Coordinates of C-alpha atoms in Angstrom, one line a residue:
M17 CA -3.8 -3.0 58.0
P18 CA -5.3 -6.4 56.9
R19 CA -4.1 -7.8 53.5
G20 CA -6.4 -9.3 50.9
R21 CA -6.1 -13.1 51.2
R22 CA -5.1 -15.2 48.2
G23 CA -7.3 -18.0 46.8
G24 CA -11.0 -18.1 46.4
R25 CA -13.0 -16.5 43.6
V26 CA -12.2 -12.8 43.4
S27 CA -14.3 -10.3 41.3
A28 CA -14.2 -6.6 40.7
L29 CA -17.8 -5.6 40.8
E30 CA -20.0 -2.6 40.5
G31 CA -23.6 -3.1 41.6
G32 CA -24.8 -6.7 41.6
S33 CA -23.2 -7.9 38.3
E34 CA -20.3 -10.3 38.5
E35 CA -17.1 -10.0 36.4
E36 CA -13.9 -11.9 36.8
A37 CA -11.1 -9.6 38.1
P38 CA -7.7 -9.8 36.3
S39 CA -5.3 -12.3 37.8
A40 CA -2.3 -11.2 39.9
A41 CA -0.1 -11.9 36.9
D42 CA -2.1 -9.5 34.7
A43 CA -2.1 -6.7 37.2
V44 CA 0.7 -4.2 36.9
P45 CA 2.8 -3.6 40.0
S46 CA 2.9 0.0 41.2
V47 CA 6.5 0.5 40.3
L48 CA 5.4 0.7 36.6
W49 CA 3.8 4.1 37.2
A50 CA 5.8 7.2 37.1
S51 CA 7.3 8.1 40.5
R52 CA 7.4 11.8 39.7
R53 CA 5.1 14.8 40.5
L54 CA 3.0 16.0 37.7
P55 CA 3.5 19.5 36.5
G56 CA 1.3 21.8 38.6
T57 CA 0.4 18.9 41.0
A58 CA 1.1 21.1 44.0
A59 CA -1.8 23.4 43.0
D60 CA -4.2 20.5 42.6
Q61 CA -7.1 20.5 45.0
I62 CA -7.0 17.4 47.2
L63 CA -10.3 15.5 47.0
L64 CA -9.7 12.5 49.3
R65 CA -6.9 11.0 51.4
G66 CA -6.8 7.6 53.0
I67 CA -4.9 4.4 53.6
F68 CA -5.0 1.5 51.1
E69 CA -2.8 -1.6 50.5
I70 CA -1.2 -1.4 47.1
G71 CA 0.8 -4.4 46.1
R72 CA 2.2 -5.6 49.4
D73 CA 2.6 -2.1 51.0
S74 CA 0.3 -0.1 53.2
C75 CA 0.2 3.3 51.5
D76 CA -0.8 6.9 52.2
V77 CA -3.0 7.6 49.1
V78 CA -4.0 11.1 48.0
L79 CA -6.6 11.7 45.3
S80 CA -6.4 15.2 43.7
E81 CA -8.2 16.7 40.7
R82 CA -5.7 15.4 38.2
A83 CA -3.8 12.5 39.8
L84 CA -3.8 9.7 42.3
R85 CA -0.6 9.7 44.3
W86 CA 0.6 7.2 46.9
R87 CA 3.6 6.6 49.1
P88 CA 4.4 3.5 51.2
I89 CA 4.1 3.9 54.9
Q90 CA 7.4 2.8 56.5
P91 CA 8.3 2.7 60.2
E92 CA 11.2 5.0 61.1
S93 CA 14.5 3.3 61.6
P94 CA 15.5 3.1 65.3
T95 CA 18.9 4.4 64.4
G96 CA 17.5 7.3 62.5
D97 CA 19.3 6.5 59.2
S98 CA 17.7 6.9 55.8
K99 CA 18.8 3.8 54.0
D100 CA 15.2 2.9 53.3
G101 CA 14.4 6.4 51.9
F102 CA 14.1 5.0 48.4
L103 CA 11.0 3.0 49.4
H104 CA 9.3 6.3 50.4
K105 CA 9.4 7.6 46.9
E106 CA 6.0 8.9 45.8
E107 CA 4.3 7.4 42.8
C108 CA 1.4 8.8 40.8
L109 CA -1.2 7.9 38.2
E110 CA -2.9 10.5 36.0
L111 CA -6.7 10.3 36.3
K112 CA -7.1 10.6 32.5
D113 CA -5.5 7.2 32.2
I114 CA -8.3 5.5 34.2
F115 CA -11.1 4.2 32.1
S116 CA -13.2 2.3 34.7
V117 CA -13.6 1.6 38.4
K118 CA -15.2 -1.5 40.1
L119 CA -15.6 -2.7 43.6
K120 CA -13.4 -5.7 44.2
R121 CA -15.0 -8.6 46.0
R122 CA -14.2 -12.2 46.9
Y123 CA -16.9 -14.8 46.5
S124 CA -17.4 -18.2 48.0
V125 CA -20.0 -20.8 47.6
Q126 CA -22.0 -19.4 50.5
Q127 CA -21.7 -15.8 49.2
Q128 CA -23.5 -15.8 45.9
R129 CA -24.7 -12.2 46.0
S130 CA -22.7 -9.6 48.0
G131 CA -19.4 -11.3 48.6
T132 CA -16.6 -10.0 50.8
L133 CA -15.4 -6.5 50.0
L134 CA -11.6 -6.3 49.4
G135 CA -11.3 -2.8 48.0
I136 CA -11.4 -1.0 44.7
T137 CA -10.0 -1.9 41.2
L138 CA -9.0 0.8 38.8
F139 CA -8.8 -0.2 35.1
I140 CA -5.9 1.6 33.5
C141 CA -4.8 2.5 29.9
L142 CA -1.0 2.1 29.8
K143 CA 1.1 3.6 27.1
K144 CA 3.8 1.1 25.9
E145 CA 6.5 1.1 23.3
Q146 CA 5.8 1.6 19.5
N147 CA 2.5 3.4 20.1
K148 CA 0.9 0.4 21.7
L149 CA -1.7 0.7 24.5
K150 CA -2.3 -1.9 27.1
D151 CA -5.1 -2.4 29.6
S152 CA -4.1 -3.1 33.2
T153 CA -5.4 -2.8 36.8
L154 CA -4.4 -1.2 40.0
D155 CA -6.0 -2.6 43.2
L156 CA -6.6 -0.4 46.2
I157 CA -7.2 -2.8 49.1
N158 CA -9.3 -1.8 52.1
L159 CA -11.9 -3.9 53.8
S160 CA -14.0 -1.0 55.0
E161 CA -17.3 -0.7 53.1
D162 CA -17.9 3.0 54.1
H163 CA -14.3 3.9 53.2
C164 CA -14.4 2.2 49.8
D165 CA -17.9 3.6 49.0
V166 CA -16.7 7.2 49.4
W167 CA -13.7 6.6 47.2
F168 CA -15.7 4.6 44.6
R169 CA -18.3 7.3 44.2
Q170 CA -15.6 9.9 43.8
F171 CA -13.8 7.9 41.1
K172 CA -17.2 7.4 39.3
K173 CA -17.8 11.2 39.4
I174 CA -14.4 11.9 38.0
L175 CA -14.8 9.4 35.1
A176 CA -18.2 10.9 34.3
G177 CA -16.5 14.2 33.8
F178 CA -14.6 12.9 30.7
S179 CA -17.4 14.0 28.4
N180 CA -15.5 13.1 25.2
R181 CA -15.6 9.4 26.1
P182 CA -18.4 7.4 24.3
K183 CA -21.2 5.8 26.4
S184 CA -23.0 4.1 23.5
L185 CA -21.6 2.7 20.2
K186 CA -23.0 1.3 17.0
I187 CA -20.9 -1.7 16.0
L188 CA -20.7 -2.9 12.4
L189 CA -18.9 -6.2 12.0
N190 CA -17.9 -7.8 8.7
P191 CA -17.7 -11.6 9.1
Q192 CA -16.0 -12.1 5.8
S193 CA -12.9 -9.9 6.5
H194 CA -9.5 -11.6 5.9
K195 CA -9.7 -15.2 7.4
K196 CA -13.3 -14.6 8.7
E197 CA -11.8 -13.7 12.1
A198 CA -13.6 -10.4 12.7
A199 CA -16.3 -11.9 14.9
Q200 CA -13.7 -13.7 17.0
V201 CA -11.6 -10.6 17.3
Y202 CA -14.6 -8.5 18.5
Y203 CA -16.1 -11.0 21.0
E204 CA -12.8 -12.1 22.5
K205 CA -10.8 -8.9 22.5
V206 CA -13.0 -5.8 22.0
E207 CA -16.3 -6.6 23.7
P208 CA -14.8 -7.5 27.1
L209 CA -13.1 -4.1 27.3
L210 CA -16.2 -2.2 26.2
K211 CA -18.2 -4.0 28.9
I212 CA -15.6 -3.2 31.6
S213 CA -15.9 0.5 30.5
G214 CA -19.7 0.4 30.8
I215 CA -20.2 1.3 27.1
K216 CA -23.5 0.2 25.7
T217 CA -23.3 -1.5 22.2
D218 CA -25.6 -2.4 19.4
V219 CA -23.9 -4.9 17.1
T220 CA -24.9 -5.6 13.5
I221 CA -23.2 -8.3 11.5
T222 CA -23.2 -7.4 7.8
E223 CA -24.6 -10.0 5.4
Y224 CA -23.3 -8.8 2.0
E225 CA -21.0 -6.3 0.3
G226 CA -22.5 -2.9 0.6
H227 CA -24.7 -3.8 3.5
A228 CA -23.1 -1.2 5.8
L229 CA -23.6 1.5 3.2
S230 CA -27.3 0.7 2.9
L231 CA -27.7 0.3 6.6
L232 CA -26.1 3.6 7.5
K233 CA -28.3 5.5 5.0
E234 CA -31.4 4.7 7.1
C235 CA -30.1 3.7 10.6
E236 CA -31.0 6.0 13.5
L237 CA -27.7 7.1 15.0
Q238 CA -28.9 9.8 17.3
G239 CA -28.6 7.6 20.4
F240 CA -25.0 6.7 19.7
D241 CA -21.8 8.6 20.5
G242 CA -19.8 6.8 17.7
V243 CA -19.7 4.1 15.1
V244 CA -17.2 1.3 15.2
C245 CA -16.3 -1.0 12.2
V246 CA -14.6 -4.3 12.7
G247 CA -13.0 -5.5 9.5
G248 CA -10.4 -4.7 6.8
D249 CA -9.6 -1.6 4.8
G250 CA -12.4 -2.1 2.3
F251 CA -15.0 -2.4 5.0
A252 CA -13.6 0.6 7.0
S253 CA -13.6 2.7 3.8
E254 CA -17.2 1.6 3.1
V255 CA -18.4 2.7 6.5
A256 CA -16.5 6.0 6.3
H257 CA -18.0 6.6 2.8
A258 CA -21.5 5.8 4.2
L259 CA -21.1 8.2 7.2
L260 CA -19.9 11.0 4.9
L261 CA -22.8 10.4 2.4
R262 CA -25.2 10.5 5.3
A263 CA -23.7 13.9 6.5
Q264 CA -24.2 15.4 3.0
K265 CA -27.8 14.2 2.9
N266 CA -28.6 15.6 6.3
A267 CA -27.0 18.9 5.3
G268 CA -28.9 19.1 2.0
V269 CA -25.8 18.8 -0.1
E270 CA -26.3 17.5 -3.6
T271 CA -24.4 14.2 -3.8
D272 CA -24.1 14.1 -7.6
S273 CA -21.5 16.8 -7.6
I274 CA -19.9 17.4 -4.2
L275 CA -17.4 20.4 -4.2
T276 CA -17.3 21.3 -0.5
P277 CA -18.6 18.4 1.6
V278 CA -19.6 18.8 5.2
P279 CA -17.8 16.9 7.9
A280 CA -19.2 13.6 9.1
R281 CA -20.7 13.0 12.6
P282 CA -20.4 10.9 14.8
P283 CA -16.8 9.7 15.1
L284 CA -15.7 6.4 13.5
G285 CA -13.6 3.8 15.3
V286 CA -11.6 1.2 13.2
I287 CA -10.8 -2.2 14.7
P288 CA -8.2 -3.9 12.5
A289 CA -9.4 -7.4 11.4
G290 CA -8.3 -7.5 7.8
S291 CA -5.2 -8.5 5.9
T292 CA -3.3 -5.2 5.6
N293 CA -5.2 -2.8 7.9
V294 CA -3.7 0.3 6.3
L295 CA -6.2 2.8 7.8
A296 CA -5.9 1.4 11.4
H297 CA -2.0 1.2 11.1
S298 CA -1.8 4.8 9.8
L299 CA -4.2 6.0 12.5
H300 CA -2.7 4.3 15.6
G301 CA 0.9 3.7 14.4
I302 CA 0.3 0.0 14.9
P303 CA -2.4 -2.5 13.7
H304 CA -3.2 -3.6 17.3
V305 CA -6.7 -4.5 18.3
V306 CA -6.4 -3.6 22.0
T307 CA -4.8 -0.3 21.1
A308 CA -7.6 0.6 18.7
T309 CA -10.2 -0.4 21.3
L310 CA -8.6 1.7 24.1
H311 CA -8.4 4.7 21.8
I312 CA -12.2 4.4 21.4
I313 CA -12.8 3.9 25.1
M314 CA -10.6 6.9 26.0
G315 CA -12.3 9.1 23.5
H316 CA -9.2 10.0 21.6
I317 CA -10.2 11.8 18.4
Q318 CA -8.2 12.5 15.3
Q319 CA -9.5 14.7 12.5
V320 CA -8.5 13.0 9.2
D321 CA -8.4 14.3 5.6
V322 CA -10.6 12.5 3.1
C323 CA -10.6 12.5 -0.7
T324 CA -13.5 12.8 -3.1
F325 CA -13.3 10.9 -6.4
S326 CA -15.4 12.1 -9.4
T327 CA -15.5 11.7 -13.1
T328 CA -16.8 14.1 -15.8
G329 CA -18.5 16.1 -13.0
K330 CA -20.2 13.2 -11.4
F331 CA -19.3 12.2 -7.8
L332 CA -18.1 8.6 -7.4
R333 CA -17.1 8.1 -3.7
F334 CA -15.1 9.2 -0.7
G335 CA -11.8 7.5 0.2
F336 CA -8.4 7.9 1.7
S337 CA -6.0 6.5 -1.0
A338 CA -6.0 5.3 -4.6
M339 CA -3.7 3.4 -7.0
F340 CA -4.0 3.3 -10.8
G341 CA -2.0 1.1 -13.1
F342 CA -0.2 -1.8 -11.4
G343 CA -2.0 -1.3 -8.1
G344 CA -5.4 -1.3 -9.8
R345 CA -4.7 -4.3 -12.0
A346 CA -3.3 -6.4 -9.2
L347 CA -6.5 -5.8 -7.2
A348 CA -8.7 -6.6 -10.2
L349 CA -6.8 -10.0 -10.5
A350 CA -7.2 -10.6 -6.7
E351 CA -11.0 -9.9 -6.9
K352 CA -11.3 -12.5 -9.7
H353 CA -9.8 -15.2 -7.5
R354 CA -11.8 -14.8 -4.3
W355 CA -11.9 -18.5 -3.9
M356 CA -8.2 -18.5 -2.8
P357 CA -7.1 -17.9 0.8
P358 CA -6.4 -14.2 1.3
N359 CA -2.6 -14.2 1.5
Q360 CA -2.3 -16.7 -1.4
R361 CA -4.7 -14.6 -3.5
K362 CA -2.7 -11.4 -2.8
D363 CA 0.6 -13.0 -3.7
F364 CA -0.8 -14.6 -6.8
A365 CA -2.3 -11.3 -8.0
I366 CA 1.0 -9.4 -7.5
I367 CA 3.1 -12.1 -9.3
K368 CA 0.6 -12.2 -12.2
A369 CA 0.4 -8.5 -12.5
L370 CA 4.2 -8.2 -12.6
A371 CA 4.3 -11.0 -15.2
K372 CA 1.9 -8.9 -17.4
L373 CA 3.4 -5.6 -16.4
K374 CA 2.6 -2.8 -18.9
P375 CA 2.4 1.0 -18.7
E376 CA -0.7 3.2 -19.0
D377 CA -0.6 6.1 -21.4
C378 CA -1.8 8.9 -19.3
E379 CA -2.0 12.7 -18.9
I380 CA -1.9 13.8 -15.3
S381 CA -2.7 17.3 -14.1
F382 CA -2.3 18.4 -10.5
L383 CA -2.6 21.4 -8.3
P384 CA 0.5 21.7 -6.0
F385 CA -0.1 22.0 -2.3
N386 CA -0.1 25.5 -0.8
S387 CA 1.4 25.0 2.6
S388 CA 1.1 28.7 3.5
Q389 CA -2.7 28.7 3.3
D390 CA -4.6 28.0 6.5
L391 CA -6.7 24.8 6.5
E392 CA -9.8 26.5 7.8
E393 CA -9.4 29.2 5.2
R394 CA -9.2 26.4 2.5
R395 CA -12.3 24.8 3.9
A396 CA -14.2 28.1 3.9
Q397 CA -13.2 28.9 0.3
G398 CA -14.1 25.4 -1.0
F399 CA -12.4 24.6 -4.2
S400 CA -12.8 27.7 -6.3
K401 CA -9.1 27.3 -7.3
S402 CA -10.0 24.3 -9.4
G403 CA -10.9 26.6 -12.3
C404 CA -7.7 28.5 -12.2
D405 CA -5.6 26.9 -14.9
A406 CA -2.5 29.0 -14.2
Q407 CA -1.8 27.0 -11.0
W408 CA -2.1 23.6 -12.5
Q409 CA 0.8 21.5 -13.7
M410 CA 0.6 18.7 -16.2
I411 CA 2.8 15.7 -17.0
Q412 CA 2.2 13.0 -19.6
G413 CA 3.7 9.7 -20.7
Q414 CA 3.8 6.0 -20.0
F415 CA 3.2 5.2 -16.3
L416 CA 3.4 1.8 -14.6
N417 CA 1.7 3.0 -11.4
V418 CA 0.1 6.1 -10.0
S419 CA -0.6 6.4 -6.3
I420 CA -2.6 9.2 -4.7
M421 CA -2.7 9.1 -0.9
A422 CA -4.1 11.4 1.8
I423 CA -2.8 9.3 4.6
P424 CA 0.7 7.6 5.2
C425 CA -0.7 4.1 4.3
L426 CA 1.4 2.2 6.8
C427 CA 1.2 -1.6 6.6
S428 CA 3.3 -4.7 7.3
V429 CA 4.9 -4.7 3.8
A430 CA 5.6 -0.9 4.1
P431 CA 6.3 -0.2 7.7
R432 CA 7.4 3.4 6.9
G433 CA 4.2 3.8 4.8
L434 CA 3.4 3.8 1.1
A435 CA 3.4 7.6 1.4
P436 CA 5.7 8.2 4.4
N437 CA 5.8 12.0 4.0
T438 CA 2.1 12.4 4.2
R439 CA 0.2 13.2 7.4
L440 CA -3.3 12.4 8.5
N441 CA -4.6 15.9 8.5
N442 CA -2.3 18.5 6.8
G443 CA -4.7 19.0 3.9
S444 CA -2.4 17.5 1.2
M445 CA -2.0 14.3 -0.8
A446 CA 1.1 12.4 -2.0
L447 CA 1.1 11.9 -5.8
I448 CA 3.7 9.2 -6.5
I449 CA 4.3 8.3 -10.1
A450 CA 6.4 5.4 -11.5
R451 CA 7.2 5.9 -15.1
N452 CA 7.8 3.1 -17.6
T453 CA 10.9 1.1 -16.8
S454 CA 12.1 -2.4 -16.9
R455 CA 10.4 -5.1 -14.8
P456 CA 13.5 -5.7 -12.6
E457 CA 13.9 -2.0 -11.8
F458 CA 10.2 -1.7 -10.9
I459 CA 10.5 -4.8 -8.7
K460 CA 13.5 -3.1 -6.9
H461 CA 11.3 -0.1 -6.3
L462 CA 8.5 -2.2 -4.8
K463 CA 11.0 -4.1 -2.6
R464 CA 12.3 -0.8 -1.2
Y465 CA 9.0 -0.2 0.6
A466 CA 9.8 -3.1 3.0
N467 CA 13.1 -1.7 4.2
V468 CA 14.6 1.6 5.4
K469 CA 16.0 2.6 2.0
N470 CA 14.3 5.4 0.1
Q471 CA 11.8 3.8 -2.2
F472 CA 11.6 6.9 -4.3
N473 CA 15.3 7.2 -5.1
F474 CA 14.9 5.9 -8.6
P475 CA 15.2 8.0 -11.8
F476 CA 11.7 6.7 -13.0
V477 CA 9.9 7.7 -9.7
E478 CA 8.5 11.2 -9.2
T479 CA 6.8 12.5 -6.1
Y480 CA 4.6 15.6 -5.6
T481 CA 2.6 17.1 -2.8
V482 CA -0.8 18.1 -4.1
E483 CA -4.3 19.3 -3.3
E484 CA -6.0 18.0 -6.5
V485 CA -5.2 15.4 -9.2
K486 CA -6.8 14.7 -12.6
V487 CA -5.8 11.4 -14.3
Y488 CA -6.7 11.1 -18.0
P489 CA -6.0 7.6 -19.4
K490 CA -5.5 7.8 -23.2
S491 CA -4.8 4.4 -24.7
N492 CA -7.8 2.1 -25.3
S493 CA -5.4 -0.8 -25.4
S494 CA -4.5 -0.3 -21.8
R495 CA -8.1 -0.7 -20.6
H496 CA -8.8 -3.7 -18.4
N497 CA -9.9 -6.7 -20.4
P498 CA -11.2 -9.5 -18.2
E499 CA -11.0 -12.0 -21.1
E500 CA -7.2 -11.8 -20.9
E501 CA -7.2 -13.2 -17.4
D502 CA -7.7 -16.7 -16.2
G503 CA -10.5 -17.7 -13.9
P504 CA -14.2 -16.7 -13.6
R505 CA -15.3 -13.4 -14.9
G506 CA -15.0 -10.7 -12.2
R507 CA -16.7 -7.3 -11.8
A508 CA -14.3 -5.7 -14.2
S509 CA -15.6 -4.3 -17.5
G510 CA -13.7 -4.4 -20.7
N511 CA -14.5 -0.7 -21.3
S512 CA -13.1 0.5 -17.9
F513 CA -9.9 1.1 -16.1
P514 CA -9.4 -0.6 -12.7
W515 CA -8.7 1.7 -9.6
N516 CA -7.7 0.5 -6.2
I517 CA -9.6 2.7 -3.7
D518 CA -8.7 1.8 -0.1
G519 CA -8.6 -1.9 -1.2
D520 CA -11.9 -1.7 -3.1
L521 CA -12.0 -2.2 -6.8
M522 CA -13.6 0.8 -8.7
E523 CA -14.1 0.6 -12.5
V524 CA -14.0 3.9 -14.3
A525 CA -14.3 4.4 -18.1
S526 CA -12.8 7.9 -18.3
E527 CA -10.8 10.5 -16.3
V528 CA -10.8 10.6 -12.5
H529 CA -10.6 13.8 -10.5
V530 CA -9.3 13.5 -6.9
R531 CA -9.6 16.3 -4.4
V532 CA -8.5 16.2 -0.7
H533 CA -10.7 17.8 1.9
P534 CA -9.0 18.8 5.2
R535 CA -10.2 17.1 8.4
L536 CA -13.4 15.9 7.0
I537 CA -14.0 12.9 9.3
N538 CA -13.3 12.3 13.0
L539 CA -11.7 8.9 13.7
Y540 CA -11.0 7.4 17.1
G541 CA -7.2 7.4 17.4
G542 CA -4.4 9.1 19.2
S543 CA -1.9 11.5 17.7
M544 CA 1.5 9.7 17.5
E545 CA 3.3 12.8 18.5
E546 CA 1.1 13.3 21.6
M547 CA 1.4 9.6 22.5
N548 CA 5.2 9.7 22.3
D549 CA 5.3 12.9 24.4
S550 CA 3.0 11.4 27.1
K551 CA 4.6 8.0 27.5
V552 CA 4.9 7.0 31.1
T553 CA 8.5 6.7 32.4
C554 CA 9.5 5.0 35.6
N555 CA 12.2 6.5 37.7
C556 CA 11.9 4.2 40.7
L557 CA 13.6 1.1 39.2

């Protein structure tokens, strides 16, 4: 059959709009797809069968309900030997890995509208190493308009059947995140993939801190399948908090004292464009923009646990993780030096917090995690167990740092996670306590997060798996005093204690009560276990 000629301007088009097709270097050769039959493939109903050129081979192509399979057409050897049998090996592509289809055309100066049809381009989501996803293409070359039209319509019908994939998204972009690169990240890496997928978007660039919160209180979201935030951890936490507050308001839940919050709708996508990207890293296993975008496009949903933070019966906010003591003081210092570049500000704050390291006199009560209780049963019961004092445990003393985390909190400085034994949705939190010790020993503990050694293997570090935590600071002398610090006065109050909630500074003057709520929000992201099980392997090399 005829081959597509090289040269000229080639586009993969649907309708009359023009889009540049990926270059030959970007397209993945067919040998990268698994040359194996899918389980149950034999029972699949065959939808179409035809001949296309794939790579440089004319192939017999079969489209079934679950997969696209092809085998190169090779002439029989005159001698009848089977030395070329390897070339006949069947290859296949699961249809669930296709996220868009376009008609591929070549344009010349004389052909401004229709162009010359070359075939069909499939846009593929490939699973790579280390949880990474990559977009690629597979070209099915055939110059017949009628032949391609039939196949094109069938592919479109199949893609329309993936009802979990979003068709319209509300995009919130924080232009101040990290090095103010969020807009560049979105328009150069995210938006092109959303356009290829045919997803409609409405983009709002936030103008001030808290803008997303106020916007989502009143914004009409009925026409959107999901919300996507482009920014760092603080911005992602703000948007998640706003969506959950909106859900409580819509359900008529009193927000002054939230005991059993209702889950948020719609799903939230997190595009990493911050300095640490803890939430995106924990969700996807890697802080990779294209991976996060493809999870959104493919409609991969993860239910994730969320914490509520309250004080003296008053609700403060939703969040995923918190640090009190060293972690809170370091963030308070960083917030007071916003004029510094992000990385320099973070290093400065950590060094200065270590230089002025001092313990907090606290009493900590916690409710141990009951792994035998079903998560749905816990959600139905709410938190009636909070009043049962017999189940609570209490410790007190001098603590350098207290971490409470409902997610693993993976990041570049802690590749195993700040709470490596925590999962996204098992209904528990990690309570990690560092008691008072010498500065060198505490620094050794912090350095352990960056390597494979156990960061908790110190006599002054204690870890617990819990459902609820109450932190009661005792000493007035340990309260945050902004007058002790250099630089301009920050948001900290001399009568409050600094908390680090998902990278945001929260000032609280008294005790803080933290509860974990199982699977309270849906985030776009793939299960790491599922991704590892479904990685494509190639047996034809």
